[in-house]
Structures are given as structure tokens and as C-alpha cells.
Short mmCIF file of C-alpha atoms in Angstrom, two decimals:
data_model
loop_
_atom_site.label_atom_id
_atom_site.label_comp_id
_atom_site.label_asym_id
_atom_site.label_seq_id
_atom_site.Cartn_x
_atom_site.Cartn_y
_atom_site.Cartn_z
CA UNK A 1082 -63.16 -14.46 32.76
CA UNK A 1083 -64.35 -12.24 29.73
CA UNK A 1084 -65.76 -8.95 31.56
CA UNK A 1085 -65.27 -6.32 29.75
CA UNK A 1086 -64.92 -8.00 26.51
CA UNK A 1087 -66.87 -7.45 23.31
CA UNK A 1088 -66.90 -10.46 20.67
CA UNK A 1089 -67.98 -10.06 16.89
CA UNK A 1090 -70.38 -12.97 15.34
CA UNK A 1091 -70.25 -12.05 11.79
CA UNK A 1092 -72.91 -14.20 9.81
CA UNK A 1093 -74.95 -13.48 6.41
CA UNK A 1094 -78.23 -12.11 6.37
CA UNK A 1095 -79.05 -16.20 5.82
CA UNK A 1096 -77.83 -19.59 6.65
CA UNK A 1097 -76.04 -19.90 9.60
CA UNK A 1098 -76.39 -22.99 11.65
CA UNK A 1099 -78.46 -22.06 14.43
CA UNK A 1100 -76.80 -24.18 17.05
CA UNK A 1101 -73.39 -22.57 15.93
CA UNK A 1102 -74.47 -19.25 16.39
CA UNK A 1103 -77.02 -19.62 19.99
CA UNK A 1104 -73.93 -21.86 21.74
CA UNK A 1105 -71.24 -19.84 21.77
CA UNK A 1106 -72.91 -16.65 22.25
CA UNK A 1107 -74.41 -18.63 25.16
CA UNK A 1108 -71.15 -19.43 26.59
CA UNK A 1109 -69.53 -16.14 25.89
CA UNK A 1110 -72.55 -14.06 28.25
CA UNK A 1111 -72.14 -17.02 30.76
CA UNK A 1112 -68.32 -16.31 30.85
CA UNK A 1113 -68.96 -12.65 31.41
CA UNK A 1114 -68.24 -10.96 28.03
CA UNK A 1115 -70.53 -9.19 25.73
CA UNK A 1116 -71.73 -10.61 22.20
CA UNK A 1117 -72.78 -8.46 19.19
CA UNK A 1118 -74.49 -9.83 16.19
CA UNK A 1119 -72.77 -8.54 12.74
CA UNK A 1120 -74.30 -8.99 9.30
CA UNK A 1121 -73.74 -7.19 6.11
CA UNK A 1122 -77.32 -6.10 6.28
CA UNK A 1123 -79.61 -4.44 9.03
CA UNK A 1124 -82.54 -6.11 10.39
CA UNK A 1125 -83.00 -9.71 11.22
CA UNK A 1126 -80.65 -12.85 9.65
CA UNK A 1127 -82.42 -15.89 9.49
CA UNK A 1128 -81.18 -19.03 11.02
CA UNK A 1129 -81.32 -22.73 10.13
CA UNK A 1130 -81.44 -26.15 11.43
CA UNK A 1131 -79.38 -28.13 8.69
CA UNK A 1132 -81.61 -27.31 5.59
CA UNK A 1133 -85.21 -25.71 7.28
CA UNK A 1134 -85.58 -22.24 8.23
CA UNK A 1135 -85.35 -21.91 12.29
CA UNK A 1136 -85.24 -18.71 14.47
CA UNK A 1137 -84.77 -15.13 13.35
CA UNK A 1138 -82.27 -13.02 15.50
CA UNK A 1139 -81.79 -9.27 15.77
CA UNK A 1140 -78.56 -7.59 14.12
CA UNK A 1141 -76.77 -5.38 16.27
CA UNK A 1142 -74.49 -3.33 13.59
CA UNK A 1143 -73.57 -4.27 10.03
CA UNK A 1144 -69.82 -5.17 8.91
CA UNK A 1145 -69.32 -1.72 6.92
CA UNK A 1146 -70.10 0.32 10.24
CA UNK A 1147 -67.62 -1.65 12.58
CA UNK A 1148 -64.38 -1.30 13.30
CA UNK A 1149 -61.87 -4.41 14.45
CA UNK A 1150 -60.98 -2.10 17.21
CA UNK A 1151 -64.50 -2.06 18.74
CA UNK A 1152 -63.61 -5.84 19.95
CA UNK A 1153 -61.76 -8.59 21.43
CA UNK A 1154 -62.17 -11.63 19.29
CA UNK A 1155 -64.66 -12.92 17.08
CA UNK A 1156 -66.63 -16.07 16.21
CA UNK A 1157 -67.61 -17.16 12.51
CA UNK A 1158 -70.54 -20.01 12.98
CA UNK A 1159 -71.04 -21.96 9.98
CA UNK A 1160 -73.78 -23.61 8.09
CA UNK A 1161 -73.05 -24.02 4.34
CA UNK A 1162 -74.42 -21.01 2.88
CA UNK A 1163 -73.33 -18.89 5.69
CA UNK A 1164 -69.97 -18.94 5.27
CA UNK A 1165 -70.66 -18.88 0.92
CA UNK A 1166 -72.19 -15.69 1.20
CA UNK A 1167 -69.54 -13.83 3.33
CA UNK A 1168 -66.70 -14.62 1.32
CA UNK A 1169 -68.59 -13.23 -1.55
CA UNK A 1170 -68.34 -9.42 0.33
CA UNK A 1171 -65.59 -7.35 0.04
CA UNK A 1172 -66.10 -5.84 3.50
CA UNK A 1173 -67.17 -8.73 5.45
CA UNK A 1174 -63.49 -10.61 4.28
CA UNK A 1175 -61.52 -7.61 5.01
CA UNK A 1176 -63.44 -7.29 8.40
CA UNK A 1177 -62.02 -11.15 8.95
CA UNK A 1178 -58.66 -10.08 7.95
CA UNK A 1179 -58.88 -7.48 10.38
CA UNK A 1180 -58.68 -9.69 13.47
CA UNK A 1181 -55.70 -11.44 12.21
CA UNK A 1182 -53.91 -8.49 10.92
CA UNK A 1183 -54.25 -7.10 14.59
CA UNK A 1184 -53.85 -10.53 16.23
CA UNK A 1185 -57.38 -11.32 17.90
CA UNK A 1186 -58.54 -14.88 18.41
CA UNK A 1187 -60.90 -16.14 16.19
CA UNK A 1188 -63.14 -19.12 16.57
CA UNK A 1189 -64.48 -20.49 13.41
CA UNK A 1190 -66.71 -23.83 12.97
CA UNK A 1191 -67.69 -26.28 10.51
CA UNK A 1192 -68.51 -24.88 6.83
CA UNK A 1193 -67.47 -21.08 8.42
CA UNK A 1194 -63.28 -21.46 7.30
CA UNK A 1195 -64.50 -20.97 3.91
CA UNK A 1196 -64.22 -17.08 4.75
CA UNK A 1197 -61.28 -17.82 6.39
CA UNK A 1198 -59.90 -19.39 3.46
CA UNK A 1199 -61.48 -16.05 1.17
CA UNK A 1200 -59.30 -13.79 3.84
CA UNK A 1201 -56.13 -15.62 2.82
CA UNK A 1202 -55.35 -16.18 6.56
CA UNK A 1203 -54.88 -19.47 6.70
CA UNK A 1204 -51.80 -20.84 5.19
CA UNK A 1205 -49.26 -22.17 7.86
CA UNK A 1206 -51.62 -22.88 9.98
CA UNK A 1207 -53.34 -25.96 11.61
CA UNK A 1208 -56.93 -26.34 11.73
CA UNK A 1209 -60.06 -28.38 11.34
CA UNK A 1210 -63.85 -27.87 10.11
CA UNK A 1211 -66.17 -29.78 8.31
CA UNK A 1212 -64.60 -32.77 6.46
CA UNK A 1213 -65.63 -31.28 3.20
CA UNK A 1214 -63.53 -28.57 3.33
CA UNK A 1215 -60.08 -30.08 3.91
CA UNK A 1216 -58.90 -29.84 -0.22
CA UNK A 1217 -59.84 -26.38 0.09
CA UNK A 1218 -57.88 -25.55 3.38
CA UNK A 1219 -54.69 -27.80 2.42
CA UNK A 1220 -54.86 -25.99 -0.93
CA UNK A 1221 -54.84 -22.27 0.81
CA UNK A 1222 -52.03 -23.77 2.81
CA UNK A 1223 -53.33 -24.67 6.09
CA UNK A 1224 -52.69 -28.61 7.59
CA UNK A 1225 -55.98 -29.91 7.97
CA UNK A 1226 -56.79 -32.20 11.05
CA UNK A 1227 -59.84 -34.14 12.34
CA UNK A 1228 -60.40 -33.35 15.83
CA UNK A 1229 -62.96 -31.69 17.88
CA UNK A 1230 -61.23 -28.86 18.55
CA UNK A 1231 -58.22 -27.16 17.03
CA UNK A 1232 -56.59 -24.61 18.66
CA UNK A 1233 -53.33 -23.18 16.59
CA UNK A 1234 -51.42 -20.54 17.92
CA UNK A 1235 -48.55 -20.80 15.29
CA UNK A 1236 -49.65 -17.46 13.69
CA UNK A 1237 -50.50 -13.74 14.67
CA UNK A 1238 -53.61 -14.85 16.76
CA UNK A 1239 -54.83 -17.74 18.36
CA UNK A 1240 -57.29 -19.75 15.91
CA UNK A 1241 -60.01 -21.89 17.20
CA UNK A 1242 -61.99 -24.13 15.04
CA UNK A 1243 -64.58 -27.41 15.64
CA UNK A 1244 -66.11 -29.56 12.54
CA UNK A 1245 -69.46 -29.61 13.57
CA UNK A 1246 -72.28 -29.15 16.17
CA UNK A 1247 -71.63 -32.25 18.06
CA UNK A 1248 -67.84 -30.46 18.93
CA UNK A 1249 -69.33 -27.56 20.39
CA UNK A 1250 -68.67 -28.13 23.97
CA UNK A 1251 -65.29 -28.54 23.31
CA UNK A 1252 -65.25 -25.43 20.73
CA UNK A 1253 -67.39 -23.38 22.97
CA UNK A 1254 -64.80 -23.77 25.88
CA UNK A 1255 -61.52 -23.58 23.83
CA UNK A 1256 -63.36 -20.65 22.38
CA UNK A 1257 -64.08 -18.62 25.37
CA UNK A 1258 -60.35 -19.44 26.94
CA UNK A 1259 -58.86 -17.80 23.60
CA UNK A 1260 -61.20 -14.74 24.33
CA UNK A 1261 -60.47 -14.65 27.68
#
């Protein structure tokens, strides 16, 4: 269903949710495409389970050496500080923009549409993520809902999101469809 397709997972050096980052990739290889770790630093990021440190996973290229046109969708996991960090680099938000600009699905979960909220790509559109977050996606102009999955085509690209690892089934497979 994906062959031949090359999806972005942009997370900070530290702090993603390690379930939200090993699931989807997961589903993407089993669906045939190709995942490539981003980061805005070389090296390893390290993952976590809620709050304690978890696996460490090899970057493949940093966000100021890619290019949007180098894939075919892309996948922001979340954990809180994840998603905190990117939104506070320049390159990592434009590289966000990028996909929407150019109308690529995105899949985005949990605390994750806080970059998504950074890359002013929300408003008009209909989403979900943790519950935390809804006063600061209704205030960037988005209609926040609580559902598993969220999939909103009522904008340049298709936009996927979940609120949290126990939606990832749904996410992952909503996710995968948009990519494919």
C-alpha cells in the first residue's frame, strides 16, 4: 500500500513518547513504505515512557538537511516535551509548514499539535490530541474534538491526529491510509 513511499518522524533530540514513535513506524514498514528518523540534532534522541528515560534510537538526517520534497507524509509523535522543544526551532516549524504548504498528510498525536499549532496550520480545521491542549487549538482556530482518531481533510492535506497511546491502533491505521 505504501511502496515506494518515504515518511518523515520529526522528534527532538528528547522526549518523545516511545510508544508514539515505535507504532507507527511499525505500521508504516509493515504497510510497505520507508520511515526516516528526523531530529534537529545528529546522533541518538532519547525516548520516554511517560516521565522515565526508555530506548535510544538512531537519527537518520537532521531537519536543516531535509527537504519536504524528499517525502510523502510525515508523523509528529508526542510526549510533552517533544512537541515543546520543536516549536521552539525555527527550522523544525518551517519543516512542518512545509508538508502543508505542499499538501502532504500529516499524522500528529497527543501533546505533538503543539508544533502544529507553532506552524500556524491549524485554524479551520478539525482535530483532536491530548485533552490538555484543546484551549490552545480552539484558540489557533482549529475545532477541537474527543475521539480516537480525527481525520480532517477540510484543508490543503489530509490531517490525522489521536489523543493518546491507547488510540494508536486506530491512529496507526488512519495514518498509514492517509500515506498511502
Amino acid at each position: 500500500m505504501m511502496q515506494g513511499k518515504t515518511i518523515a518522524f520529526l522528534v527532538a533530540p528528547e522526549g518523545v513518547e516511545q510508544v508514539e514513535l515505535t507504532q507507527p513506524w511499525k505500521a508504516v514498514k509493515q504497510a510497505g513504505g520507508t520511515p526516516r528518523l528526523i531530529s534537529t540534532a545528529s546522533g541518538q534522541i532519547q525516548a520516554f515512557n511517560h516521565l522515565d528515560k526508555a530506548d535510544t534510537f538512531a537519527v537518520d538526517d537532521t531537519v536543516d538537511n531535509v527537504d519536504v520534497g524528499s517525502f510523502d507524509g510525515l508523523v509528529l509523535p508526542g510526549g510533552v516535551a517533544n512537541p515543546d522543544f520543536l516549536r521552539t526551532v525555527p527550522q523544525a516549524v518551517q519543516f512542518v509548514r512545509s508538508f502543508f504548504d505542499t499538501g502532504k498528510p500529516v499524522a500528529s498525536i497527543c501533546h505533538a499539535p503543539w508544533t502544529l499549532v507553532e506552524a500556524d496550520v491549524v485554524r479551520g480545521r478539525r482535530l483532536t490530541s491530548w485533552p490538555s491542549l484543546q484551549t490552545d487549538l480552539r484558540n489557533a482556530g482549529a475545532t477541537w474534538v474527543d475521539q480516537e482518531v480525527m481525520v480532517c481533510t477540510d484543508g490543503p492535506n489530509t490531517l490525522v491526529t489521536s489523543r493518546k497511546p491507547d488510540d494508536l491502533k486506530a491512529f496507526c491505521q488512519a495514518a498509514t491510509d492517509a500515506f498511502g
